[in-house]
Short mmCIF file of C-alpha atoms in Angstrom, two decimals:
data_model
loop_
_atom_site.label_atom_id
_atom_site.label_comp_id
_atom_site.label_asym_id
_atom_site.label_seq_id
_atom_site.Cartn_x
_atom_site.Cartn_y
_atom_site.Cartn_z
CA UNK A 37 -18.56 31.93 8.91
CA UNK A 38 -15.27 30.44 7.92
CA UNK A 39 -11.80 32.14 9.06
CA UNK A 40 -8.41 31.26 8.23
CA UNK A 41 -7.37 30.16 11.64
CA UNK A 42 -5.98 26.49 11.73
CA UNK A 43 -8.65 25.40 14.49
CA UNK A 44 -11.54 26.49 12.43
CA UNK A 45 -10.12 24.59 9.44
CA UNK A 46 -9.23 21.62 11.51
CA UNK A 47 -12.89 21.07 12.99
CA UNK A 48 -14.41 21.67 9.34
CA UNK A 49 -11.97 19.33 7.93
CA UNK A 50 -12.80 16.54 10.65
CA UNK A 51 -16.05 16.52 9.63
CA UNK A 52 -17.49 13.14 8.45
CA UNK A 53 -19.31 14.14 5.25
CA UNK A 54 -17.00 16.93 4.50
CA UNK A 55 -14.57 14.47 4.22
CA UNK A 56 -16.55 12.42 2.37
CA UNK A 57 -17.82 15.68 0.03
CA UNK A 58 -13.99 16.31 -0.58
CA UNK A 59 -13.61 12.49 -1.59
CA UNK A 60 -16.10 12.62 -4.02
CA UNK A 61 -15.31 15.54 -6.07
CA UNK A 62 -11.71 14.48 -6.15
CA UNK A 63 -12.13 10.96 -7.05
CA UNK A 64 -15.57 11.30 -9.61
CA UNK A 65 -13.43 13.31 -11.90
CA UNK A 66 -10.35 11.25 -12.52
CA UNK A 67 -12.93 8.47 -12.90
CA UNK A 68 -14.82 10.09 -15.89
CA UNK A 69 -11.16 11.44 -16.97
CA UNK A 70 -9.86 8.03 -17.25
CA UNK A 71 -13.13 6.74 -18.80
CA UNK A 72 -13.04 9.53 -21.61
CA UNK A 73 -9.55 9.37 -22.07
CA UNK A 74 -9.70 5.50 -23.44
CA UNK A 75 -12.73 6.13 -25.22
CA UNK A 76 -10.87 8.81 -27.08
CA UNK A 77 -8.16 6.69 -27.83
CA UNK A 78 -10.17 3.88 -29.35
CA UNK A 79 -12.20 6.60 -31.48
CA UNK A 80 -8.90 7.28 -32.72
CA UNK A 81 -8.23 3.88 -33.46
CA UNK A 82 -5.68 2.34 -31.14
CA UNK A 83 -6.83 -1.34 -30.78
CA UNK A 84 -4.89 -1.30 -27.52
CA UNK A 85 -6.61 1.01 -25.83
CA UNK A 86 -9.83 -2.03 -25.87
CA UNK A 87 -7.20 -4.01 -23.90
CA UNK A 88 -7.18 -5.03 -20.27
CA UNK A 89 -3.88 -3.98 -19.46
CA UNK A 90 -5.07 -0.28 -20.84
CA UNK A 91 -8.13 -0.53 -18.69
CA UNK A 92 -5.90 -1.58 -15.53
CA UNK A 93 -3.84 1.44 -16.45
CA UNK A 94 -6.23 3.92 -16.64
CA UNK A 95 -9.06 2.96 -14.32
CA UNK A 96 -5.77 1.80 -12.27
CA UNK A 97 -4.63 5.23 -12.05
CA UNK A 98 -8.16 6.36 -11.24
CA UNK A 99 -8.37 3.78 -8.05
CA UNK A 100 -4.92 5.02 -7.02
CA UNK A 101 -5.59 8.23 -6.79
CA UNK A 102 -8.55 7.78 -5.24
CA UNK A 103 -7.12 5.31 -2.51
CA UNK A 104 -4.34 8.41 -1.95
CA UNK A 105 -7.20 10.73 -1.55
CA UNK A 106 -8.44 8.42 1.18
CA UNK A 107 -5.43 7.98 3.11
CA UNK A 108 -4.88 11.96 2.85
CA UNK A 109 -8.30 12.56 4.32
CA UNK A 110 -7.96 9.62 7.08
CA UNK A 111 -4.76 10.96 8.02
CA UNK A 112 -4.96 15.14 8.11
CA UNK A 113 -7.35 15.53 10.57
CA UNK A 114 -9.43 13.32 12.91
CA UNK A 115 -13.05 12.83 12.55
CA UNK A 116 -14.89 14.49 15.14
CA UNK A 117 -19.18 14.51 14.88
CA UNK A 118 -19.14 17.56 17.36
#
């Protein structure tokens, strides 16, 4: 059972594949947002958005995010396998 008391949270959140659950359904997302979000744009015909510098954009943001979702995790709470 889960309470709201910051140790509880704390030794949930420094688990090892929590941590890696949380990373995942933050990062797949923005991935497949980015991904549908170009495609969109070239069904609507902007030639640009076949470019690289679109795809560095989007899938850019994507990898950014991502990489802030890691340092958040690395950095909130320790990883403890107890």
């Amino acid at each position: 059972m889960v309470d709201r008391h910051y140790d509880t949270w704390i030794s949930i959140l420094g688990n090892p594949i929590v941590k890696l659950y949380l990373l995942v359904i933050i990062a797949v997302p923005f991935f497949h947002f980015a991904h549908r979000l170009r495609y969109l744009l070239v069904d609507f015909g902007v030639k640009a958005a076949k470019s690289l510098p679109a795809q560095v954009i989007f899938y850019g943001g994507a990898v950014v995010v991502t990489g802030v979702t890691i340092w958040v995790l690395l950095t909130t709470a320790p990883i403890s396998l107890g």
